[in-house]
Coordinates of C-alpha atoms in Angstrom, one line a residue:
Chain A
M148 CA -20.6 -31.6 -30.5
S149 CA -21.6 -29.8 -27.4
F150 CA -21.6 -26.1 -27.2
E151 CA -18.5 -24.5 -25.8
W152 CA -19.1 -21.7 -23.5
P153 CA -16.7 -18.7 -23.6
W154 CA -14.7 -17.9 -20.5
Q155 CA -16.9 -14.9 -19.7
Y156 CA -19.8 -17.2 -19.1
N157 CA -18.2 -18.3 -15.9
F158 CA -17.1 -14.9 -14.8
P159 CA -19.7 -13.5 -12.4
P160 CA -19.4 -9.8 -13.4
F161 CA -20.4 -10.9 -16.9
F162 CA -24.0 -11.1 -15.6
T163 CA -24.0 -7.5 -14.2
L164 CA -24.4 -4.7 -16.7
Q165 CA -21.2 -2.7 -16.2
P166 CA -21.4 1.0 -15.4
N167 CA -18.0 1.8 -16.9
V168 CA -18.6 2.7 -20.5
D169 CA -15.5 1.0 -22.0
T170 CA -16.0 -2.1 -19.9
R171 CA -19.7 -2.3 -20.9
Q172 CA -18.8 -2.1 -24.6
K173 CA -16.6 -5.1 -24.3
Q174 CA -19.1 -6.9 -22.2
L175 CA -21.9 -6.4 -24.7
A176 CA -19.7 -7.5 -27.6
A177 CA -19.0 -10.7 -25.7
W178 CA -22.7 -11.2 -25.1
C179 CA -23.7 -10.6 -28.7
S180 CA -21.2 -13.2 -30.0
L181 CA -22.4 -15.6 -27.3
V182 CA -26.0 -15.3 -28.2
L183 CA -25.3 -15.6 -31.9
S184 CA -23.0 -18.6 -31.6
Y185 CA -25.5 -20.3 -29.3
C186 CA -28.3 -19.8 -31.8
R187 CA -26.2 -21.0 -34.6
H188 CA -25.2 -24.1 -32.8
H189 CA -28.7 -25.0 -31.8
K190 CA -30.2 -23.7 -35.1
L191 CA -32.5 -21.4 -33.2
Y192 CA -34.0 -18.6 -35.3
T193 CA -36.7 -17.2 -33.1
V194 CA -36.3 -16.2 -29.5
D195 CA -39.0 -15.4 -27.0
V196 CA -37.8 -12.9 -24.4
M197 CA -39.6 -14.4 -21.5
E198 CA -38.3 -17.9 -22.2
A199 CA -34.8 -16.5 -22.8
Q200 CA -34.5 -15.6 -19.2
E201 CA -34.6 -19.2 -18.2
S202 CA -32.4 -20.4 -21.1
P203 CA -28.9 -21.5 -20.1
V204 CA -27.5 -18.6 -22.2
F205 CA -28.7 -16.0 -19.8
N206 CA -28.9 -18.2 -16.8
N207 CA -25.7 -19.9 -15.5
K208 CA -26.9 -22.1 -12.7
K209 CA -23.4 -23.2 -11.9
I210 CA -22.3 -19.8 -10.7
E211 CA -25.8 -18.8 -9.7
R212 CA -25.9 -15.7 -11.9
K213 CA -28.4 -14.6 -14.4
L214 CA -28.8 -11.6 -16.6
S215 CA -31.6 -9.3 -15.6
V216 CA -34.5 -8.6 -18.0
E217 CA -33.3 -5.1 -18.5
A218 CA -29.8 -6.3 -19.4
I219 CA -31.2 -8.9 -21.8
Q220 CA -33.1 -6.1 -23.6
V221 CA -29.9 -4.1 -23.8
V222 CA -28.1 -7.1 -25.4
F223 CA -30.9 -7.6 -27.9
E224 CA -30.9 -3.9 -28.8
E225 CA -27.2 -4.1 -29.4
L226 CA -27.8 -7.1 -31.7
R227 CA -30.6 -5.2 -33.5
K228 CA -28.3 -2.3 -34.1
K229 CA -25.7 -4.7 -35.6
G230 CA -28.4 -6.1 -37.9
N231 CA -28.5 -9.6 -36.3
L232 CA -31.9 -9.3 -34.7
E233 CA -35.4 -8.3 -35.8
W234 CA -38.3 -7.8 -33.5
L235 CA -41.4 -9.6 -34.6
D236 CA -43.8 -7.5 -32.5
K237 CA -44.1 -4.0 -31.2
N238 CA -44.0 -5.2 -27.6
K239 CA -40.6 -6.7 -28.1
S240 CA -41.5 -10.1 -26.8
R241 CA -40.4 -12.2 -29.7
C242 CA -37.6 -11.7 -32.2
L243 CA -35.7 -13.3 -35.1
V244 CA -32.1 -14.0 -34.5
M245 CA -30.0 -13.9 -37.6
W246 CA -26.7 -15.3 -36.6
R247 CA -25.8 -14.7 -40.1
R248 CA -27.0 -11.5 -41.5
P249 CA -29.1 -11.5 -44.7
E250 CA -26.4 -9.8 -46.6
E251 CA -24.0 -12.5 -45.6
W252 CA -26.3 -15.3 -46.7
G253 CA -27.0 -13.4 -49.9
K254 CA -23.3 -13.3 -50.5
L255 CA -22.9 -17.1 -50.0
I256 CA -25.8 -17.8 -52.3
Y257 CA -24.4 -15.5 -55.0
Q258 CA -21.0 -17.1 -54.7
W259 CA -22.5 -20.6 -55.2
V260 CA -24.4 -19.3 -58.3
S261 CA -21.2 -17.8 -59.8
K262 CA -19.0 -20.8 -58.9
N263 CA -21.3 -23.1 -60.8
G264 CA -21.6 -20.7 -63.7
M265 CA -25.3 -20.4 -63.2
N266 CA -25.5 -16.6 -63.7
N267 CA -28.4 -15.2 -65.6
S268 CA -30.7 -18.0 -64.6
V269 CA -33.9 -18.3 -62.6
F270 CA -34.2 -20.4 -59.5
T271 CA -37.2 -21.2 -57.3
L272 CA -36.7 -20.6 -53.7
Y273 CA -37.3 -24.3 -53.0
E274 CA -34.5 -25.1 -55.3
L275 CA -32.1 -22.9 -53.5
S276 CA -32.9 -24.1 -50.0
N277 CA -33.8 -27.7 -50.6
G278 CA -32.5 -28.6 -54.0
D279 CA -30.0 -31.5 -54.5
D280 CA -27.6 -29.1 -56.1
T281 CA -27.3 -27.1 -53.0
D282 CA -26.8 -30.0 -50.7
G283 CA -23.7 -29.5 -48.7
E284 CA -23.9 -25.7 -48.9
E285 CA -24.3 -23.8 -45.8
F286 CA -27.5 -22.3 -46.9
H287 CA -29.0 -25.6 -47.6
G288 CA -32.0 -26.0 -45.3
L289 CA -32.3 -22.3 -44.7
E290 CA -35.7 -21.3 -43.6
D291 CA -37.9 -19.5 -46.0
W292 CA -38.1 -16.2 -44.2
M293 CA -34.4 -16.0 -43.9
L294 CA -33.9 -17.0 -47.5
Q295 CA -36.3 -14.3 -48.6
R296 CA -34.5 -11.7 -46.6
S297 CA -31.2 -12.8 -48.0
L298 CA -32.5 -12.5 -51.6
Q299 CA -33.9 -9.1 -50.8
A300 CA -30.5 -8.1 -49.7
L301 CA -29.1 -9.3 -53.0
Q302 CA -31.8 -7.4 -54.8
T303 CA -30.9 -4.2 -53.0
E304 CA -27.3 -4.8 -54.1
G305 CA -28.6 -5.2 -57.7
K306 CA -27.4 -8.8 -58.0
A307 CA -30.8 -10.4 -58.1
E308 CA -34.4 -9.9 -58.8
I309 CA -37.2 -11.6 -57.0
I310 CA -40.0 -12.6 -59.4
A311 CA -43.4 -14.0 -58.9
M312 CA -44.1 -17.4 -60.3
D313 CA -47.0 -19.7 -60.6
D314 CA -46.6 -21.4 -57.4
G315 CA -44.6 -19.1 -55.3
K316 CA -41.6 -16.9 -55.7
G317 CA -38.4 -17.3 -57.6
V318 CA -35.3 -15.3 -58.1
Y319 CA -33.3 -14.3 -61.1
C320 CA -29.7 -14.0 -60.4
V321 CA -27.6 -11.7 -62.5
Chain B
M8 CA -78.3 46.4 49.5
D9 CA -81.2 46.6 47.1
R10 CA -79.4 44.7 44.5
F11 CA -80.0 41.4 46.3
S12 CA -82.9 39.2 45.5
W13 CA -84.4 36.5 47.6
S14 CA -83.1 33.1 46.6
N15 CA -83.4 29.5 47.7
G16 CA -79.6 29.3 47.6
L17 CA -79.6 26.2 45.4
L18 CA -77.1 26.3 42.5
E19 CA -78.3 26.1 38.9
I20 CA -77.2 23.3 36.6
N21 CA -74.2 25.2 35.0
E22 CA -73.4 27.1 38.2
T23 CA -70.5 25.9 40.4
L24 CA -69.6 26.9 43.9
V25 CA -66.2 28.6 44.1
I26 CA -65.8 29.4 47.8
Q27 CA -67.9 29.9 50.9
Q28 CA -67.0 31.7 54.0
R29 CA -68.9 31.9 57.2
G30 CA -68.9 34.7 59.7
V31 CA -69.7 37.3 57.1
R32 CA -71.9 40.3 57.9
L33 CA -73.4 42.4 55.2
Y34 CA -73.3 46.2 55.2
D35 CA -75.5 48.3 53.1
G36 CA -73.0 51.0 52.2
D37 CA -71.4 52.0 55.4
D38 CA -74.3 50.9 57.6
K39 CA -74.7 47.5 59.0
A40 CA -77.4 45.6 57.3
K41 CA -80.4 44.5 59.5
L42 CA -79.2 41.0 59.2
D43 CA -77.2 38.7 61.4
V44 CA -73.9 37.1 60.6
G45 CA -74.1 34.5 57.9
V46 CA -72.3 32.5 55.3
A47 CA -71.2 34.2 52.1
L48 CA -71.0 31.9 49.1
L49 CA -69.4 32.8 45.8
S50 CA -70.4 30.8 42.7
T51 CA -69.5 31.2 39.1
H52 CA -72.6 33.2 38.6
R53 CA -73.7 34.9 41.8
L54 CA -72.8 36.1 45.2
I55 CA -75.1 34.4 47.7
W56 CA -75.6 35.1 51.4
R57 CA -77.4 32.9 53.8
D58 CA -78.3 33.7 57.4
G59 CA -76.2 31.7 59.8
K60 CA -79.1 30.8 62.1
N61 CA -82.1 31.0 59.8
H62 CA -81.2 29.0 56.7
D63 CA -84.4 30.0 55.0
C64 CA -83.2 33.5 54.8
C65 CA -81.1 33.5 51.7
M66 CA -80.4 36.1 49.1
A67 CA -78.3 36.3 45.9
M68 CA -77.0 38.8 43.5
P69 CA -75.6 38.2 40.0
L70 CA -71.9 38.8 39.7
S71 CA -72.5 40.9 36.6
Q72 CA -73.8 43.6 39.0
I73 CA -70.3 44.2 40.3
I74 CA -68.5 47.2 38.9
F75 CA -65.4 46.7 41.0
F76 CA -64.4 45.8 44.5
E77 CA -61.6 46.5 47.0
E78 CA -60.2 45.4 50.2
Q79 CA -60.6 47.3 53.4
A80 CA -58.0 46.3 56.0
A81 CA -58.9 45.4 59.5
G82 CA -58.5 47.9 62.2
I83 CA -58.8 47.9 66.0
G84 CA -62.0 46.3 66.8
K85 CA -62.9 46.2 63.1
S86 CA -62.8 43.1 60.9
A87 CA -61.4 43.1 57.4
K88 CA -63.9 44.0 54.8
I89 CA -64.4 43.7 51.0
V90 CA -66.2 46.7 49.6
I91 CA -68.2 45.9 46.4
H92 CA -69.4 48.7 44.2
L93 CA -72.5 47.8 42.1
H94 CA -74.4 48.7 39.0
P95 CA -77.9 49.9 39.5
S96 CA -80.5 47.1 39.7
P97 CA -82.2 46.2 36.5
A98 CA -85.9 46.9 36.2
N99 CA -86.9 43.3 36.4
K100 CA -85.0 42.5 39.5
E101 CA -86.7 40.0 41.8
P102 CA -87.6 41.4 45.2
G103 CA -85.1 41.1 48.0
P104 CA -84.4 42.2 51.5
Y105 CA -84.2 45.9 50.6
Q106 CA -86.5 47.7 48.3
N107 CA -84.2 50.5 47.8
S108 CA -80.9 51.8 49.1
K109 CA -79.2 55.1 49.1
Y110 CA -75.9 53.4 48.6
S111 CA -74.5 51.8 45.5
F112 CA -72.0 49.7 47.3
I113 CA -72.1 47.0 49.9
K114 CA -69.5 45.6 52.3
L115 CA -68.7 42.1 53.4
S116 CA -67.3 42.0 56.8
F117 CA -65.3 38.9 57.6
K118 CA -65.6 38.3 61.3
E119 CA -64.0 34.9 61.1
H120 CA -61.3 35.9 58.6
G121 CA -61.1 34.3 55.1
Q122 CA -61.2 37.6 53.3
I123 CA -57.9 37.1 51.5
E124 CA -59.0 33.9 49.8
F125 CA -62.5 35.2 49.2
Y126 CA -61.0 38.3 47.6
R127 CA -58.8 36.3 45.4
R128 CA -61.6 34.0 44.2
L129 CA -63.9 37.0 43.6
T130 CA -61.2 38.6 41.5
E131 CA -60.9 35.4 39.5
E132 CA -64.6 35.0 38.9
I133 CA -65.0 38.6 37.9
T134 CA -62.0 38.3 35.5
Q135 CA -63.2 35.1 34.0
K136 CA -66.8 36.1 33.8
R137 CA -67.8 32.4 33.6
W138 CA -71.4 33.3 34.0
E139 CA -71.4 34.6 30.5
N140 CA -70.4 31.2 29.1
T141 CA -72.9 29.1 30.9
P142 CA -75.8 31.3 31.6
V143 CA -78.3 30.4 34.3
S144 CA -82.0 30.8 33.9
Q145 CA -82.1 34.1 35.7
P146 CA -83.5 37.4 34.6
I147 CA -81.1 39.0 32.2
S148 CA -79.2 41.7 33.9
T149 CA -77.3 44.1 31.7
G150 CA -74.6 44.7 34.2
T151 CA -71.3 44.7 32.4
G152 CA -70.9 45.0 28.7
P153 CA -72.7 43.1 26.0
Q154 CA -74.1 39.8 27.2
T155 CA -74.7 37.0 24.8
G156 CA -78.4 37.9 24.8
R157 CA -79.9 34.5 25.5
T158 CA -83.2 34.8 23.7
R159 CA -84.9 31.5 24.3
A160 CA -85.8 30.7 20.7
V161 CA -86.9 27.2 19.9
G162 CA -86.8 25.3 16.7
I163 CA -84.3 25.7 13.9
V164 CA -83.7 29.4 14.6
G165 CA -82.7 28.5 18.1
I166 CA -80.4 25.8 17.0
E167 CA -78.8 28.1 14.4
R168 CA -78.3 30.8 17.0
K169 CA -76.7 28.3 19.4
I170 CA -74.3 27.2 16.6
E171 CA -73.5 30.8 15.8
E172 CA -72.7 31.5 19.5
K173 CA -70.6 28.5 19.8
R174 CA -68.6 29.5 16.7
K175 CA -68.0 33.0 18.2
E176 CA -66.9 31.4 21.4
T177 CA -64.4 29.2 19.7
D178 CA -63.1 32.1 17.7
K179 CA -62.6 34.1 20.8
N180 CA -60.8 31.2 22.5
I181 CA -58.5 30.8 19.6
S182 CA -57.5 34.4 19.3
E183 CA -57.0 34.5 23.0
A184 CA -54.7 31.5 22.9
F185 CA -52.6 32.9 20.1
E186 CA -52.4 36.4 21.6
D187 CA -49.2 35.5 23.5
L188 CA -47.7 34.0 20.4
S189 CA -48.2 37.1 18.3
K190 CA -46.5 39.1 20.9
L191 CA -43.6 36.7 20.8
M192 CA -43.4 36.9 17.1
V193 CA -43.3 40.7 17.2
K194 CA -40.4 40.5 19.6
A195 CA -38.5 38.0 17.5
K196 CA -38.8 40.2 14.5
E197 CA -37.3 43.0 16.4
M198 CA -34.4 40.8 17.5
V199 CA -33.7 39.6 14.0
E200 CA -33.6 43.2 12.8
L201 CA -31.3 44.2 15.5
S202 CA -28.8 41.4 15.0
R203 CA -28.8 42.0 11.2
S204 CA -28.0 45.7 11.7
I205 CA -25.2 44.8 14.1
A206 CA -23.8 42.2 11.8
S207 CA -23.7 44.7 8.9
K208 CA -22.1 47.3 11.1
I209 CA -19.4 44.8 12.0
K210 CA -18.9 44.0 8.4
D211 CA -18.4 47.7 7.6
K212 CA -16.1 48.4 10.5
Q213 CA -14.1 45.3 10.1
G214 CA -10.9 46.9 11.3
D215 CA -12.2 48.5 14.4
I216 CA -13.5 45.5 16.2
T217 CA -11.0 42.9 17.3
E218 CA -10.9 39.6 15.6
D219 CA -11.8 37.8 18.8
E220 CA -14.9 39.8 19.4
T221 CA -16.0 39.4 15.8
I222 CA -15.7 35.7 16.0
R223 CA -17.6 35.6 19.3
F224 CA -20.3 37.8 17.9
K225 CA -20.6 35.7 14.8
S226 CA -20.9 32.6 16.9
Y227 CA -23.7 34.2 18.9
L228 CA -25.5 35.0 15.7
L229 CA -25.0 31.6 14.4
S230 CA -26.4 30.0 17.6
M231 CA -29.5 32.1 17.1
G232 CA -29.8 30.7 13.7
I233 CA -28.9 33.8 11.8
A234 CA -26.3 33.2 9.1
N235 CA -23.7 35.8 9.1
P236 CA -23.9 37.7 5.9
V237 CA -20.1 37.7 5.6
T238 CA -20.0 33.9 5.3
R239 CA -22.2 34.1 2.2
E240 CA -19.2 35.2 0.2
T241 CA -18.1 32.7 -2.4
H242 CA -15.3 30.2 -2.0
G243 CA -12.1 31.8 -2.8
S244 CA -12.7 35.1 -1.0
G245 CA -13.5 33.7 2.4
T246 CA -13.5 35.5 5.7
H247 CA -10.6 35.9 8.0
Y248 CA -12.3 33.6 10.4
H249 CA -12.4 30.8 8.0
M250 CA -8.8 31.4 7.0
Q251 CA -7.6 31.1 10.5
L252 CA -9.7 28.0 11.0
A253 CA -8.3 26.4 7.8
K254 CA -4.8 27.0 9.1
Q255 CA -5.7 25.5 12.4
L256 CA -7.2 22.5 10.7
G257 CA -4.2 22.1 8.6
D258 CA -2.0 21.7 11.6
M259 CA -4.4 19.6 13.5
L260 CA -5.3 17.0 10.9
Q261 CA -1.9 16.1 9.7
A262 CA -1.4 13.3 12.2
P263 CA -4.8 11.7 12.0
L264 CA -4.8 11.8 8.3
E265 CA -1.5 10.0 8.1
E266 CA -2.8 7.3 10.5
R267 CA -5.7 6.7 8.3
G268 CA -3.9 6.4 5.1
G269 CA -4.2 9.9 4.0
M270 CA -7.9 10.2 3.6
M271 CA -10.8 11.0 6.0
A272 CA -14.5 11.5 5.5
L273 CA -15.6 15.0 6.3
T274 CA -17.9 13.7 9.0
E275 CA -15.0 12.0 10.7
V276 CA -13.1 15.3 10.6
Y277 CA -16.1 17.1 12.1
C278 CA -16.3 14.7 15.0
L279 CA -12.6 14.7 15.6
V280 CA -12.2 18.4 15.5
N281 CA -15.1 19.2 17.7
R282 CA -14.1 16.6 20.2
A283 CA -10.7 18.1 20.4
R284 CA -12.1 21.6 20.8
G285 CA -14.3 20.8 23.6
M286 CA -15.8 24.3 23.8
E287 CA -16.5 26.7 21.0
L288 CA -17.6 23.9 18.7
L289 CA -17.6 24.4 14.9
S290 CA -20.7 24.3 12.9
P291 CA -20.7 22.0 9.8
E292 CA -21.0 25.1 7.6
D293 CA -17.9 26.7 9.1
L294 CA -15.9 23.5 8.7
L295 CA -17.0 23.1 5.1
N296 CA -16.1 26.7 4.3
A297 CA -12.7 26.4 6.0
C298 CA -12.0 23.2 4.1
K299 CA -12.8 24.8 0.8
M300 CA -10.0 27.3 1.5
F301 CA -7.2 24.7 1.8
E302 CA -6.1 25.0 -1.8
S303 CA -6.1 28.8 -1.9
L304 CA -4.1 28.9 1.3
K305 CA -1.6 26.5 0.0
L306 CA -2.1 24.1 2.8
P307 CA -1.1 20.4 2.3
L308 CA -4.7 19.3 2.6
R309 CA -7.5 19.1 0.0
L310 CA -11.2 18.8 0.2
R311 CA -12.4 16.4 -2.3
V312 CA -15.9 15.5 -3.5
F313 CA -16.6 12.1 -5.0
D314 CA -19.2 11.4 -7.7
S315 CA -21.5 10.0 -5.1
G316 CA -21.4 13.2 -3.1
V317 CA -19.2 11.9 -0.3
M318 CA -16.7 14.6 0.8
V319 CA -13.3 13.7 2.2
V320 CA -10.3 15.6 3.4
Q321 CA -7.1 14.1 2.0
L322 CA -3.4 14.8 2.2
Q323 CA -1.9 16.6 -0.8
S324 CA 0.8 14.0 -0.9
H325 CA -1.9 11.3 -1.2
S326 CA -1.5 9.8 -4.6
E327 CA -4.6 8.6 -6.4
E328 CA -2.8 6.2 -8.8
E329 CA -1.0 4.6 -5.9
M330 CA -4.3 3.9 -4.2
I331 CA -5.9 2.5 -7.2
A332 CA -2.9 0.3 -8.1
S333 CA -2.9 -1.1 -4.5
A334 CA -6.6 -1.6 -4.7
L335 CA -6.2 -3.6 -7.9
D336 CA -3.5 -5.7 -6.3
N337 CA -5.6 -6.5 -3.3
V338 CA -8.6 -7.5 -5.4
T339 CA -6.5 -9.6 -7.8
E340 CA -4.9 -11.3 -4.8
K341 CA -8.2 -12.3 -3.3
G342 CA -9.9 -12.9 -6.6
S343 CA -12.7 -10.6 -5.7
L344 CA -13.7 -8.3 -2.9
T345 CA -16.7 -6.6 -1.5
A346 CA -16.4 -3.1 0.0
E347 CA -16.7 -4.5 3.5
E348 CA -13.9 -7.0 2.9
F349 CA -11.7 -4.4 1.5
A350 CA -12.3 -2.1 4.4
K351 CA -11.4 -4.8 6.8
L352 CA -8.2 -5.5 4.9
L353 CA -7.0 -1.9 4.9
G354 CA -8.4 -0.8 8.2
L355 CA -10.5 1.9 6.5
S356 CA -14.1 2.8 6.9
V357 CA -16.5 1.0 4.6
L358 CA -17.5 4.3 3.0
L359 CA -14.0 5.2 2.0
S360 CA -13.1 1.7 0.8
K361 CA -16.2 1.7 -1.4
E362 CA -15.2 5.0 -2.8
R363 CA -11.8 3.6 -3.6
L364 CA -13.2 0.6 -5.3
L365 CA -15.6 2.7 -7.3
L366 CA -12.8 4.9 -8.4
A367 CA -10.8 1.9 -9.6
E368 CA -13.9 0.7 -11.5
K369 CA -14.2 4.1 -13.1
M370 CA -10.6 3.9 -14.2
G371 CA -11.4 0.6 -15.8
H372 CA -9.3 -1.6 -13.5
L373 CA -12.1 -3.3 -11.8
C374 CA -15.5 -4.6 -12.9
R375 CA -18.5 -5.3 -10.7
D376 CA -20.7 -8.3 -9.9
D377 CA -24.0 -7.1 -8.6
S378 CA -26.3 -9.9 -7.4
V379 CA -28.4 -10.9 -4.5
E380 CA -25.3 -11.8 -2.6
G381 CA -24.1 -8.2 -2.7
L382 CA -21.8 -6.0 -4.7
R383 CA -18.4 -7.6 -5.4
F384 CA -15.5 -6.3 -7.4
Y385 CA -13.3 -8.3 -9.7
P386 CA -10.3 -7.4 -11.7
N387 CA -11.4 -6.3 -15.1
S388 CA -10.7 -9.2 -17.5
F389 CA -13.0 -7.9 -20.2

């Protein structure tokens, strides 16, 4: 299924950072959701800022418009504030895009645990992400770093406890 | 006549010939010198006389010996003369035609005329004292004032001395050159003081002097570049002059404003008003102050300043919302517009059309597309 671009993508002003505050807020919201849905569709987790400029997301060759580097930074900052993005380095050249926030993943995992009546048990991380039992779940195939963050979120909520095991980490779900 | 020394008549390296006149007879004081008629030569450094027939007979005297000189008019049977009064000879004077003389003045008798020009040139040379600048290797005569004491030192000391002298020379030249300027500045200061005092007097006696004269005087002051203290009052309590001006503008600008859709840039107003006035042009400051008074005088015009700093005069009746709504309609109709296209559409100046589009954007009706192609405005679909 090919990615469906939102109507703003073909609207030239979309690629100019609007000076009017209200207009800008709407514009940035649209950008955020575009970036997230694109990453989700293509299963992208890390983004390099330099490469991003050339990516079709920020560069619409058909209408010959592209988002400036400054504007891209503004969009990323907005995503970061919302909790969907994490910078991997101080220079802000690479980042993790979490089109689903850790808390949201955590919630899904916990729901699955509860649904199957597996509360008060221990799971290895591998089990959760790649186990047969989780096949078909959205979090199946989730990358390790994302899984860890999600479980940490659950831990913060008091619904899980990450434990160290012989060959890695596991989690105890309440 | 004992001031002269024998000379070969040749000029030194730095010496220049200024004028020569033949048919000159020398007089020792009032007595004719025992010499024939000859040629008198004036150089930058000396007064030289050569015998007309016997060219070997030649004598010279440094110009520094001259105290002062005067003309003696011609009479019946007498040629015009120049009488030259001299300092006493220095001790080391070279020998000349006369050992001593009871007179301390000589005369040059111009048998073949030329005295006027000679007199003039002599005056110049005595004033300029060029011999002091480029000294000739003559015995130092202490004729007039302090000489630059040319001690012939060699080596480093000599070079240092020369540099020092050059520096003094330059200094002198510079202060001479700026002498006139300092006089001018003194005068200018006086003028400014005078006009300030008059301006303040006018301010005090506002009622006594007629309005017309006040205005005229103020315009003179302004043309001299002195801001009238009265105009420094803040907006709201302007001067009579500005009030009158504002009223005049109110009448004058109604028609042009309506033609242009109710708004005109202040620069356009300035040009229009001054062209109409012909004489007695307005200064930008006056115009601005007058425009600031529109509101307080309840005139149907307004001075308005946009965010970008552009100032316009607009009609009171001019409605902002209407303008924006029509701008939005225009943009929607055409899909998108640049400032230039909009200007062409409405017949406005590009500046004003851009202001209108920016205002619409500020209100949230339009959004912008800024690219290498230029700045374009779209209806805000966000």
